[in-house]
PDB file of N, CA and C in Angstrom:
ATOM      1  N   UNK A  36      13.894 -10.595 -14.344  1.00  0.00           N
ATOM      2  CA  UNK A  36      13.805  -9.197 -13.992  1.00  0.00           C
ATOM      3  C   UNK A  36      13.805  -9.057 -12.480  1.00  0.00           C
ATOM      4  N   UNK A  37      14.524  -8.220 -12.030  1.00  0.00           N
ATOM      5  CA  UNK A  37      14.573  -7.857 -10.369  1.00  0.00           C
ATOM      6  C   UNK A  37      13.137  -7.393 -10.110  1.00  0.00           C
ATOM      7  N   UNK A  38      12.761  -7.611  -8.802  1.00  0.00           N
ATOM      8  CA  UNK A  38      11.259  -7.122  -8.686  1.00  0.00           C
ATOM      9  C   UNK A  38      11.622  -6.120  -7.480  1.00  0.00           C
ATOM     10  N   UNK A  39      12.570  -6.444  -7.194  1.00  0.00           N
ATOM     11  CA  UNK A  39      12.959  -5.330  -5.717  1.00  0.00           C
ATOM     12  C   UNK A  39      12.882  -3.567  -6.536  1.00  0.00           C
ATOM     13  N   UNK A  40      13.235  -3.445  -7.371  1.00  0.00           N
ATOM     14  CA  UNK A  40      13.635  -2.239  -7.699  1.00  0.00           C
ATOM     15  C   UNK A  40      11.883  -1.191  -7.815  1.00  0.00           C
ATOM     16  N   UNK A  41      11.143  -1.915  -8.509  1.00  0.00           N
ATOM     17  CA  UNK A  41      10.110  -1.451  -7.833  1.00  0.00           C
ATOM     18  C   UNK A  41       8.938  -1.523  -7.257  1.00  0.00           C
ATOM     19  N   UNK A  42       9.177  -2.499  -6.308  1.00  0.00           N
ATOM     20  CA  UNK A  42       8.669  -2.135  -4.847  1.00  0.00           C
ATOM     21  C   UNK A  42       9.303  -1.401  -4.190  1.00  0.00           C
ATOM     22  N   UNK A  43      10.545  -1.359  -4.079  1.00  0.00           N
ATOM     23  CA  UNK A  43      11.450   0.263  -3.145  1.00  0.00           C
ATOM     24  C   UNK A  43      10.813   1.228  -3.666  1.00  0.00           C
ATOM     25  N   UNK A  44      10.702   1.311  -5.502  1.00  0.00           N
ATOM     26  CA  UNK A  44      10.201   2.833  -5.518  1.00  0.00           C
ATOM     27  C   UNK A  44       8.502   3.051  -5.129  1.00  0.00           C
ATOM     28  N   UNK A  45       8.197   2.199  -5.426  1.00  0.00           N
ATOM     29  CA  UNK A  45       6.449   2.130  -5.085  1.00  0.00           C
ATOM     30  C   UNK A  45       6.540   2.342  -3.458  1.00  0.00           C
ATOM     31  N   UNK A  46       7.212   1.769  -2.650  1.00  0.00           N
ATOM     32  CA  UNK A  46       7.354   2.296  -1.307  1.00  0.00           C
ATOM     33  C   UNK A  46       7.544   3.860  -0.708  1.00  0.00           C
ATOM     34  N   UNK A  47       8.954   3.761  -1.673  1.00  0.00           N
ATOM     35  CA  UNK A  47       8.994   5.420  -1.506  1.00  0.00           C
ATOM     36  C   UNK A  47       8.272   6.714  -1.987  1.00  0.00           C
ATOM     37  N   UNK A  48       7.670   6.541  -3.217  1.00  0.00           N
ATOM     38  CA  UNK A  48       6.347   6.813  -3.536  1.00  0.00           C
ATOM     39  C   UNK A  48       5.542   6.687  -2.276  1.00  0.00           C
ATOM     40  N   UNK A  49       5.176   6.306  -1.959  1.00  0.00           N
ATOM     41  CA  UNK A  49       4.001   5.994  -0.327  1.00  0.00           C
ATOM     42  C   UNK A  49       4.550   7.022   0.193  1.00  0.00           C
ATOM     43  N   UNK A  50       5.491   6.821   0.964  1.00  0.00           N
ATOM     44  CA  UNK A  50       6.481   7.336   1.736  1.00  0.00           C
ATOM     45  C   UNK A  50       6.408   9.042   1.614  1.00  0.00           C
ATOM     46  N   UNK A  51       6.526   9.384   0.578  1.00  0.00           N
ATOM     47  CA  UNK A  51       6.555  10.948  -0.180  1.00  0.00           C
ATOM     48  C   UNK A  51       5.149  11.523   0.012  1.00  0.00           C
ATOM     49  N   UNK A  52       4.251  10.427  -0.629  1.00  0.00           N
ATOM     50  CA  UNK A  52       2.901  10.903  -0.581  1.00  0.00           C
ATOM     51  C   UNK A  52       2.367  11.442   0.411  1.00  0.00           C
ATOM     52  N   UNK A  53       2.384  10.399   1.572  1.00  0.00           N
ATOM     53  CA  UNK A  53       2.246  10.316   3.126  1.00  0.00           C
ATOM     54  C   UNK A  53       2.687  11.819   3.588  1.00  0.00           C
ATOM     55  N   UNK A  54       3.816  11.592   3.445  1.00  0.00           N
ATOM     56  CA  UNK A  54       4.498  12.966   4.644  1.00  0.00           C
ATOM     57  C   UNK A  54       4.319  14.104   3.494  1.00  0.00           C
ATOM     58  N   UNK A  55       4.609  13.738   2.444  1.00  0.00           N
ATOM     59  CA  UNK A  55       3.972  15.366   1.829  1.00  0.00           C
ATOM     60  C   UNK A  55       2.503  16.337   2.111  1.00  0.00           C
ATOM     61  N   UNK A  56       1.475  15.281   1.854  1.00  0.00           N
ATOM     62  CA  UNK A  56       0.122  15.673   2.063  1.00  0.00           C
ATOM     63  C   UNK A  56      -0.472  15.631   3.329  1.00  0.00           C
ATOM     64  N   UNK A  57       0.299  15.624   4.215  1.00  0.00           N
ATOM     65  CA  UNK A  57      -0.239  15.226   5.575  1.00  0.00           C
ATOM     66  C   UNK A  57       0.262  16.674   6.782  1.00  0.00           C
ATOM     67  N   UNK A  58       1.287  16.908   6.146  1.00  0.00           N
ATOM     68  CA  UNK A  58       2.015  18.230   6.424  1.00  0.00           C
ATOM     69  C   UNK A  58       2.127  18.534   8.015  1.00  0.00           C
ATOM     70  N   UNK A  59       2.923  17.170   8.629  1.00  0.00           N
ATOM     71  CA  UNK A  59       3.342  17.393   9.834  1.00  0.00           C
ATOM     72  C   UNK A  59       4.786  17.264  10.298  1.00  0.00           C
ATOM     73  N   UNK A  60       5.454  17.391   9.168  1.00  0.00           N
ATOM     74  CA  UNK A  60       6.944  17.435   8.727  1.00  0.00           C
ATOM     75  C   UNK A  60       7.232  15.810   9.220  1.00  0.00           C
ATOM     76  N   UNK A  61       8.549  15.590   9.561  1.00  0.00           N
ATOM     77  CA  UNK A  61       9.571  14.085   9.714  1.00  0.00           C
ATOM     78  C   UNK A  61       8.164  13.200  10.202  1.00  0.00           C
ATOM     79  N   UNK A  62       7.210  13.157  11.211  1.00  0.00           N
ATOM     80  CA  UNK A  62       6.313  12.182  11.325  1.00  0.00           C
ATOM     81  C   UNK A  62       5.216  11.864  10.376  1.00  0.00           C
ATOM     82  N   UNK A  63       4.953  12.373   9.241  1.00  0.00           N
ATOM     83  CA  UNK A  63       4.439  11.944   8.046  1.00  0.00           C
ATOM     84  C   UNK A  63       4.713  11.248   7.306  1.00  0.00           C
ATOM     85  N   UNK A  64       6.378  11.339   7.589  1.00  0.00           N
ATOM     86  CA  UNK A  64       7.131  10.285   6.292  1.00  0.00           C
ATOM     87  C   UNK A  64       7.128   8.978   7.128  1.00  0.00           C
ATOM     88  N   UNK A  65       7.553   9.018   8.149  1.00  0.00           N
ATOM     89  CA  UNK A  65       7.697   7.548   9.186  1.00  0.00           C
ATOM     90  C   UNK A  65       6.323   7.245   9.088  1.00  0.00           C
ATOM     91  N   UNK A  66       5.010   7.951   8.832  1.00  0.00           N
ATOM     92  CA  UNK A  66       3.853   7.236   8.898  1.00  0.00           C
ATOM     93  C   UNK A  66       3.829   6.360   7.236  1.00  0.00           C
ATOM     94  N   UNK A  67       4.238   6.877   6.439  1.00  0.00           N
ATOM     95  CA  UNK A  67       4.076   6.808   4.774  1.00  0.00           C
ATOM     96  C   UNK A  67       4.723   5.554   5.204  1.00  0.00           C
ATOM     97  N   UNK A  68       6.505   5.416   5.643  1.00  0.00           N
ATOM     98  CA  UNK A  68       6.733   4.560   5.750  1.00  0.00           C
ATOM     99  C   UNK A  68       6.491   3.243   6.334  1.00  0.00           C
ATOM    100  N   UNK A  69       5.694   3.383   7.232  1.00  0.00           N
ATOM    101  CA  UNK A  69       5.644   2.144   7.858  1.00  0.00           C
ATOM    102  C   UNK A  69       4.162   1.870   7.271  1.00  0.00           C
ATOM    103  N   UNK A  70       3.431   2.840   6.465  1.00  0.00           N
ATOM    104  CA  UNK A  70       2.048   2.096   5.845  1.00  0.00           C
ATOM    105  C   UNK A  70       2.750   1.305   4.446  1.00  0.00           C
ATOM    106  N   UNK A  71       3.853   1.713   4.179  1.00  0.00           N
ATOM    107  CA  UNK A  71       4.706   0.601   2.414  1.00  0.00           C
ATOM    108  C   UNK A  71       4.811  -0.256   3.214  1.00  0.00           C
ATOM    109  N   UNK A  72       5.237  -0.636   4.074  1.00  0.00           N
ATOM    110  CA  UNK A  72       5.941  -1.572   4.960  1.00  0.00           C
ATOM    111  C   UNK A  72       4.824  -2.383   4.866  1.00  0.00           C
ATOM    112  N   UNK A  73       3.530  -1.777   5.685  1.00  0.00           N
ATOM    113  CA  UNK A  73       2.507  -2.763   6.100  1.00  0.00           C
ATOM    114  C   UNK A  73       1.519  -3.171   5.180  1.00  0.00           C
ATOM    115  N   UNK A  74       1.823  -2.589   3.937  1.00  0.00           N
ATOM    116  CA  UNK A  74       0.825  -2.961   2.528  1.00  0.00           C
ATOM    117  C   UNK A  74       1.970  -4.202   1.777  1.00  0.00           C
ATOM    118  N   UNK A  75       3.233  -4.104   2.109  1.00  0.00           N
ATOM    119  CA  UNK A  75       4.045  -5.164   1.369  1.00  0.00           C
ATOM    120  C   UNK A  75       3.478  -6.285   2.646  1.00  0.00           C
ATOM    121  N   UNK A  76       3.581  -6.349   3.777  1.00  0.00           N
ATOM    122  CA  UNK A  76       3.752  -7.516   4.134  1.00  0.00           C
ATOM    123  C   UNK A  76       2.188  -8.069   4.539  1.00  0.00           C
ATOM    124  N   UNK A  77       0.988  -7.134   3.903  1.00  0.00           N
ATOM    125  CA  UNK A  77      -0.204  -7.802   3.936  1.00  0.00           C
ATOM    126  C   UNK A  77      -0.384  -8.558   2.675  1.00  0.00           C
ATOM    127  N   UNK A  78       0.546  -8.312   1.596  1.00  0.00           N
ATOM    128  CA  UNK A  78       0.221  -8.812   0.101  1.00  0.00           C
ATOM    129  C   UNK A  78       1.416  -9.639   0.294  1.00  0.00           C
ATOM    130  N   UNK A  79       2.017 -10.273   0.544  1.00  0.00           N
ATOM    131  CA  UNK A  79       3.068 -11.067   1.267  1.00  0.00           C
ATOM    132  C   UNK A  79       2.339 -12.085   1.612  1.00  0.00           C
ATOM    133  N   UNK A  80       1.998 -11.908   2.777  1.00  0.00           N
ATOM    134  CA  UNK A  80       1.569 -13.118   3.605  1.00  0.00           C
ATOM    135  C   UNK A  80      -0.212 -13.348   3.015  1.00  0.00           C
ATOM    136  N   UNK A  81      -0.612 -12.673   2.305  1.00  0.00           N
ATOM    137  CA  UNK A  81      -2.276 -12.621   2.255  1.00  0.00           C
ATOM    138  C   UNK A  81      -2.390 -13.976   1.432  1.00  0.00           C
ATOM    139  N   UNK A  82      -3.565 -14.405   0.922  1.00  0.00           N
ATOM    140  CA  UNK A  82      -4.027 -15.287   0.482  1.00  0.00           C
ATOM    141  C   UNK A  82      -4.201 -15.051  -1.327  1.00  0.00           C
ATOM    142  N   UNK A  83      -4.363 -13.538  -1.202  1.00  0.00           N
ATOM    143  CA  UNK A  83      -4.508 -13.276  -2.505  1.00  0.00           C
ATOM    144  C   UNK A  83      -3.171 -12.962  -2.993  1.00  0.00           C
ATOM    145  N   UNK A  84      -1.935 -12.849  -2.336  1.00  0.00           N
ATOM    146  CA  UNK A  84      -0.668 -12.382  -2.853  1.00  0.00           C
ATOM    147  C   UNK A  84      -0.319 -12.680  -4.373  1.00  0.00           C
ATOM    148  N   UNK A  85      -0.656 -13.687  -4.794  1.00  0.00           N
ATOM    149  CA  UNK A  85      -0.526 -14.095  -6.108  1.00  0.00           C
ATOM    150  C   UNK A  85      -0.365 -15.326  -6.492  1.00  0.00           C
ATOM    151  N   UNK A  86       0.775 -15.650  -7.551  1.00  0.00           N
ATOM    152  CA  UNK A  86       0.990 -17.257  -8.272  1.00  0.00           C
ATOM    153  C   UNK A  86       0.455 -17.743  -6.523  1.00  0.00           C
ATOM    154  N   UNK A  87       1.335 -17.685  -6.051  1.00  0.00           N
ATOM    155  CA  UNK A  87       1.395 -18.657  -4.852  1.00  0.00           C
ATOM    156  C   UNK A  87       2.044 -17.535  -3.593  1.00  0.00           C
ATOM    157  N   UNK A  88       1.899 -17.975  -2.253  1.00  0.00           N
ATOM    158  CA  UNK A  88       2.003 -17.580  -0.960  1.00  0.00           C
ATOM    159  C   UNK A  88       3.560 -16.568  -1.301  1.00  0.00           C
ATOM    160  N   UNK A  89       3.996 -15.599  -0.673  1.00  0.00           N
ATOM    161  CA  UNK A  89       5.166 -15.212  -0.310  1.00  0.00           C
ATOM    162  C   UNK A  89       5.635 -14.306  -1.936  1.00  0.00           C
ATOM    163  N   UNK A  90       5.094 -14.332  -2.946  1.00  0.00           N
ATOM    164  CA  UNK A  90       5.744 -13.753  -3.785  1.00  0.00           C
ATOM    165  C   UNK A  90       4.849 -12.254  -3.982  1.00  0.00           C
ATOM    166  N   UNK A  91       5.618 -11.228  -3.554  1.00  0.00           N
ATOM    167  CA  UNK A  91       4.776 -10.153  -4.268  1.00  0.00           C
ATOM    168  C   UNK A  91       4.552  -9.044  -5.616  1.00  0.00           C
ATOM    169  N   UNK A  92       3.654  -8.890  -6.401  1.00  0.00           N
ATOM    170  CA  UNK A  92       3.791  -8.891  -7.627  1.00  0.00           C
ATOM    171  C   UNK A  92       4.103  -7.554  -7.698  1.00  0.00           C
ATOM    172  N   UNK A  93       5.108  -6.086  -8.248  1.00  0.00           N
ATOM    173  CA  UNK A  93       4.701  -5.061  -8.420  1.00  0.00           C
ATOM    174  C   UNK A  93       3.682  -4.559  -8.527  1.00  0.00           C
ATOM    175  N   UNK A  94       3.812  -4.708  -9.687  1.00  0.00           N
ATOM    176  CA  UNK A  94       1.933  -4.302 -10.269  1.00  0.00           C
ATOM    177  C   UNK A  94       0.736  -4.441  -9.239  1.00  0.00           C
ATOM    178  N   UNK A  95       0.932  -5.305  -8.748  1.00  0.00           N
ATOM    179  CA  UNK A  95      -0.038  -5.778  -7.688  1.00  0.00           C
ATOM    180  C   UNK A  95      -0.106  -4.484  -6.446  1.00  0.00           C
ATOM    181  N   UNK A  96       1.170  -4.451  -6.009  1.00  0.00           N
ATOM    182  CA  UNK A  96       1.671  -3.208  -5.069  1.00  0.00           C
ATOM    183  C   UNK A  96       1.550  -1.914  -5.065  1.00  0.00           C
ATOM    184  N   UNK A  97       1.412  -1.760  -6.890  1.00  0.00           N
ATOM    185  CA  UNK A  97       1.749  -0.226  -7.074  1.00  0.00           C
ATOM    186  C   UNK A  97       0.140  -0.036  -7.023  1.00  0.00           C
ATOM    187  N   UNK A  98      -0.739  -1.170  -7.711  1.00  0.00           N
ATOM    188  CA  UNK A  98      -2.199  -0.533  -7.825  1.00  0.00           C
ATOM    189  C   UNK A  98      -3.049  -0.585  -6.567  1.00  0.00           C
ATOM    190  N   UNK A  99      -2.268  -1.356  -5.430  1.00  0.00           N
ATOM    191  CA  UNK A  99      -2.887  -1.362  -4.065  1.00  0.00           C
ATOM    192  C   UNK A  99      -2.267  -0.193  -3.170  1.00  0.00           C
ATOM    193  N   UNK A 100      -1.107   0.620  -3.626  1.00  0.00           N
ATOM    194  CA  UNK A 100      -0.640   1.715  -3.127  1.00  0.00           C
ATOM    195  C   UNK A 100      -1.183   2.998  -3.332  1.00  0.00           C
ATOM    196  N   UNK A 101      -1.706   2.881  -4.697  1.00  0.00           N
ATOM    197  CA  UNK A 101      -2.512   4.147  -5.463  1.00  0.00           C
ATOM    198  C   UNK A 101      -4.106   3.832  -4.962  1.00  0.00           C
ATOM    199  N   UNK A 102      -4.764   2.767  -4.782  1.00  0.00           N
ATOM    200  CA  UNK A 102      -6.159   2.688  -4.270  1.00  0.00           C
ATOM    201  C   UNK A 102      -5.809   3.188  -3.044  1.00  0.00           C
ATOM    202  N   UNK A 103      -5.015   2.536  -2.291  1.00  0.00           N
ATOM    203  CA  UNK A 103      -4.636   2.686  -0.725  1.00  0.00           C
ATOM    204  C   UNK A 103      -4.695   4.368  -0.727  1.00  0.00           C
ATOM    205  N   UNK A 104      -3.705   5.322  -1.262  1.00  0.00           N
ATOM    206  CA  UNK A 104      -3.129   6.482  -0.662  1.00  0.00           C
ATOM    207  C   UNK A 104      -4.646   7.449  -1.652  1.00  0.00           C
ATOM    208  N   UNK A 105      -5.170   6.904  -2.467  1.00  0.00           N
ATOM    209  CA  UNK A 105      -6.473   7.839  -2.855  1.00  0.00           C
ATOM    210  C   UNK A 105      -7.358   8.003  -1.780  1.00  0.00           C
ATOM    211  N   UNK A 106      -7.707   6.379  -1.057  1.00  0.00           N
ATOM    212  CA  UNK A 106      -8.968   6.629  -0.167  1.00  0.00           C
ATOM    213  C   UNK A 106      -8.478   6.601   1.007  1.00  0.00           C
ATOM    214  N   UNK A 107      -6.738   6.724   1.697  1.00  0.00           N
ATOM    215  CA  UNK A 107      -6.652   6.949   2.630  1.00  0.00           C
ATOM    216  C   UNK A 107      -6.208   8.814   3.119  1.00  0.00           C
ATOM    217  N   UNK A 108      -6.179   9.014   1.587  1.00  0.00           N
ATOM    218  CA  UNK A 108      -6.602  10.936   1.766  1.00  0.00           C
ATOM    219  C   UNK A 108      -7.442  11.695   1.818  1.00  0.00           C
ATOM    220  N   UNK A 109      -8.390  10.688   1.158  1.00  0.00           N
ATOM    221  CA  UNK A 109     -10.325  11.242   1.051  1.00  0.00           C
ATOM    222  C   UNK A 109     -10.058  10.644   2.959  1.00  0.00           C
ATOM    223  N   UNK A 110     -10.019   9.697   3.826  1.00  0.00           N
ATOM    224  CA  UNK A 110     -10.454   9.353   4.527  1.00  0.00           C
ATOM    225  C   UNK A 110      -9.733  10.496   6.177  1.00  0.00           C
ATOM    226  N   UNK A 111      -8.629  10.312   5.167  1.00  0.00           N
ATOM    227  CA  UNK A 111      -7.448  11.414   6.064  1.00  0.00           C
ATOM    228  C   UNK A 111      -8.040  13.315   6.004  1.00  0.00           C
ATOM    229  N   UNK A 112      -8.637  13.914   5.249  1.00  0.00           N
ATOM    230  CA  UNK A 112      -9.092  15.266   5.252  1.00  0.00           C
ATOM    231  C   UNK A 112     -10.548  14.893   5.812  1.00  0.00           C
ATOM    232  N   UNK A 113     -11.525  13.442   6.059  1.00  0.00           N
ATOM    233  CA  UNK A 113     -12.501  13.967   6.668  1.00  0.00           C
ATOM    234  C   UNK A 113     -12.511  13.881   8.172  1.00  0.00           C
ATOM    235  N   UNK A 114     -10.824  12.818   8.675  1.00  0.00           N
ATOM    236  CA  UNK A 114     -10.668  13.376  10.001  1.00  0.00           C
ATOM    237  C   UNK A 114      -9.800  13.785  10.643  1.00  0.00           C
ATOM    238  N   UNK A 115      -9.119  14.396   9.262  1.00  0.00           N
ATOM    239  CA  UNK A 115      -7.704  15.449  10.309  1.00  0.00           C
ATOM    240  C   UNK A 115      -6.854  14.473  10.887  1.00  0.00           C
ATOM    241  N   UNK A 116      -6.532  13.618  10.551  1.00  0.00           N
ATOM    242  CA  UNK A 116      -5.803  12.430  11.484  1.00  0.00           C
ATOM    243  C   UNK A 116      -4.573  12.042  11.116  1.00  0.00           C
ATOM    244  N   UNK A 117      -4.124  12.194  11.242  1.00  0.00           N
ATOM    245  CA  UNK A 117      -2.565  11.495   9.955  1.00  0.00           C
ATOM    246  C   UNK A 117      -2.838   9.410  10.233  1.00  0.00           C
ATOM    247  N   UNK A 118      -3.099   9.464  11.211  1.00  0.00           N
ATOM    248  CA  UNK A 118      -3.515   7.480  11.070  1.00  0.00           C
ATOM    249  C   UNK A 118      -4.534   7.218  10.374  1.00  0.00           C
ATOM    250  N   UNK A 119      -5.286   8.352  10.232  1.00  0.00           N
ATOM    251  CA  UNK A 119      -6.252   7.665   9.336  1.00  0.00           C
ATOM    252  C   UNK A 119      -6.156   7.047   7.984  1.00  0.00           C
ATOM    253  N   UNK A 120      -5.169   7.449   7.525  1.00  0.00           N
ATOM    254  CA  UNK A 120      -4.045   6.746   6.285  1.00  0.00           C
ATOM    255  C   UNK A 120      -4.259   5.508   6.433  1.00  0.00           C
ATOM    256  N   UNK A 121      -4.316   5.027   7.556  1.00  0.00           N
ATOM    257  CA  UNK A 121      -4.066   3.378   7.621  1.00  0.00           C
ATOM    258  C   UNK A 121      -5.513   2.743   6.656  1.00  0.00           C
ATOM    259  N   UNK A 122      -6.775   3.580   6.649  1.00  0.00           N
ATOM    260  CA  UNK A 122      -7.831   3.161   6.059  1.00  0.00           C
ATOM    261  C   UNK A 122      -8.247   2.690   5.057  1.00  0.00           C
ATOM    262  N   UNK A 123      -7.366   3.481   4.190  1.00  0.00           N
ATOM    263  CA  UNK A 123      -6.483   3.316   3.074  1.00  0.00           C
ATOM    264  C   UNK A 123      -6.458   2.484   2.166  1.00  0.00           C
ATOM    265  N   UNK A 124      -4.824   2.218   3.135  1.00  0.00           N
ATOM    266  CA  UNK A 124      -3.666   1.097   2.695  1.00  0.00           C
ATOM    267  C   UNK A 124      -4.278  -0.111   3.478  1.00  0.00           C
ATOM    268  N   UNK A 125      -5.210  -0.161   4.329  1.00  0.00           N
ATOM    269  CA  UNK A 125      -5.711  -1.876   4.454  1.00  0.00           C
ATOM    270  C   UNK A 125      -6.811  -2.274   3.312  1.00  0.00           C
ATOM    271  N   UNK A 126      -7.688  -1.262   3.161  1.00  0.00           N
ATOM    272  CA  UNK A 126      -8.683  -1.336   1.904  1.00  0.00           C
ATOM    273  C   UNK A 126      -7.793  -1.991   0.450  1.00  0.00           C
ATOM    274  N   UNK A 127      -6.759  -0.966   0.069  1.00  0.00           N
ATOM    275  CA  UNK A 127      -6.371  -1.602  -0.549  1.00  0.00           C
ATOM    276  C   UNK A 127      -5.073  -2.571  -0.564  1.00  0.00           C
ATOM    277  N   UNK A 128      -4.891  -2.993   0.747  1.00  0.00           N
ATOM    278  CA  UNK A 128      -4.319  -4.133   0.587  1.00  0.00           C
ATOM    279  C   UNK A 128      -5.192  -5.831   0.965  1.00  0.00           C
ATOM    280  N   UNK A 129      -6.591  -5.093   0.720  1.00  0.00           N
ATOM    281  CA  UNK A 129      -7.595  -6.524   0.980  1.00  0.00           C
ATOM    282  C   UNK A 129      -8.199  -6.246  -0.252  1.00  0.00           C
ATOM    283  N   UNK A 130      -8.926  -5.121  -1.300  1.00  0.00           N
ATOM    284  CA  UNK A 130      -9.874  -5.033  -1.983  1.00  0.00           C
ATOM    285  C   UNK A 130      -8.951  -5.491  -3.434  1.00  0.00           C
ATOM    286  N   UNK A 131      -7.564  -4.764  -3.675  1.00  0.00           N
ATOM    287  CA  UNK A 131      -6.831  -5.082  -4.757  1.00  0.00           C
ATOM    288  C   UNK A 131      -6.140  -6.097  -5.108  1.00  0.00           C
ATOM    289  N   UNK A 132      -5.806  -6.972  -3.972  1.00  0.00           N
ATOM    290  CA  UNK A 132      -5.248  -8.421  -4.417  1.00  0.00           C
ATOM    291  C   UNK A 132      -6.444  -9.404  -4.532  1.00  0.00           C
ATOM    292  N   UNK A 133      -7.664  -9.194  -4.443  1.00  0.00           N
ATOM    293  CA  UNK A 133      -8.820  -9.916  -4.473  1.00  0.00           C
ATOM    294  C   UNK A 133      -9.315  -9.637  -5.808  1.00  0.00           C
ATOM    295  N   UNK A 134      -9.610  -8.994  -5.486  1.00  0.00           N
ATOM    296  CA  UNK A 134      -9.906  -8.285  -7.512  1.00  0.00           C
ATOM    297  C   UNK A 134      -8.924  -8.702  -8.634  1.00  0.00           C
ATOM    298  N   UNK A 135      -7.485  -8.580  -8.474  1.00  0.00           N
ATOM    299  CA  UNK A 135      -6.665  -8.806  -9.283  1.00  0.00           C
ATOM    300  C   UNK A 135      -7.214 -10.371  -9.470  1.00  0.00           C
ATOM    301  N   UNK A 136      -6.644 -11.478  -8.531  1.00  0.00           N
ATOM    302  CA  UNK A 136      -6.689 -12.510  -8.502  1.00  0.00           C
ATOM    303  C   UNK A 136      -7.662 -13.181  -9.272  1.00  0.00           C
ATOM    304  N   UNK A 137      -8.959 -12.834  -8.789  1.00  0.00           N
ATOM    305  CA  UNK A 137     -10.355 -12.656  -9.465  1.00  0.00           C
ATOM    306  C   UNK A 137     -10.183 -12.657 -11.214  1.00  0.00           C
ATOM    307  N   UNK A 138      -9.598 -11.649 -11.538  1.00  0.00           N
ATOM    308  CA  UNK A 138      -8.925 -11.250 -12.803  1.00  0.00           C
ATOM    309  C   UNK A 138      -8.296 -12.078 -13.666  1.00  0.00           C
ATOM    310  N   UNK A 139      -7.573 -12.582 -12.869  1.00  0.00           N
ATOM    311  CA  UNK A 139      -6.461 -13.810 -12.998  1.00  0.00           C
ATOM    312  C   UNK A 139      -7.167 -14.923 -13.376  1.00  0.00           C
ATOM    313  N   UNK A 140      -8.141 -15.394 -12.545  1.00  0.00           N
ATOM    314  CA  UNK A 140      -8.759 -16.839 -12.768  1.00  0.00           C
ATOM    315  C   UNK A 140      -8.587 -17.332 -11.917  1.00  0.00           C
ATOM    316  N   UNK A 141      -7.879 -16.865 -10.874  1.00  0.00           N
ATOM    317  CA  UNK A 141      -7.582 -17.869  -9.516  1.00  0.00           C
ATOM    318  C   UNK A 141      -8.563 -18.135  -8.400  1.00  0.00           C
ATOM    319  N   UNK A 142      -8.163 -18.824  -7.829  1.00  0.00           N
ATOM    320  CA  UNK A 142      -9.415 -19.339  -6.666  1.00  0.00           C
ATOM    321  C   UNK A 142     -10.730 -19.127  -6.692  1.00  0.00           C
TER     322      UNK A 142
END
């Protein structure tokens, strides 16, 4: 099965979320975007990424995108910030591949 197909959409999902709810027109989406960007290549290179180093799992992505963009909107309306997004998508790109893994049986 291709795994590219969705992580693009789980990205663009981000991407939508971001600049929709943030409502500062074209620089919302470049923020959305470059937080998919930086949640793929923390679950990428992280320790918890999965089987092994470099492979990233959808599933893994989509449920660290949806933790990410929940508590980086609770975190984003208590300071008006559009970066505050980033609070997010690092939470859950450290709290959800740890947990999963955990899940897994690994390490």
């Amino acid at each position: 099965m291709n795994k590219l197909a969705p992580l693009l959409a789980t990205g663009a999902a981000m991407t939508l979320v971001v600049g929709l709810l943030t409502g500062i027109g074209w620089p919302g989406y470049v923020i959305g975007a470059v937080l998919a960007l930086s949640l793929w290549v923390m679950l990428f290179a992280g320790s918890y990424s999965g089987t092994h180093r470099g492979v990233v799992d959808p599933v893994d992505f989509a449920i660290a995108a949806v933790v990410g963009l929940v508590i980086g909107f609770v975190v984003f309306l208590a300071g008006d910030e559009p970066g505050f997004w980033a609070v997010g998508v690092i939470m859950g790109g450290v709290l959800v591949p740890a947990g999963r893994s955990a899940q897994r049986g690994g390490r």
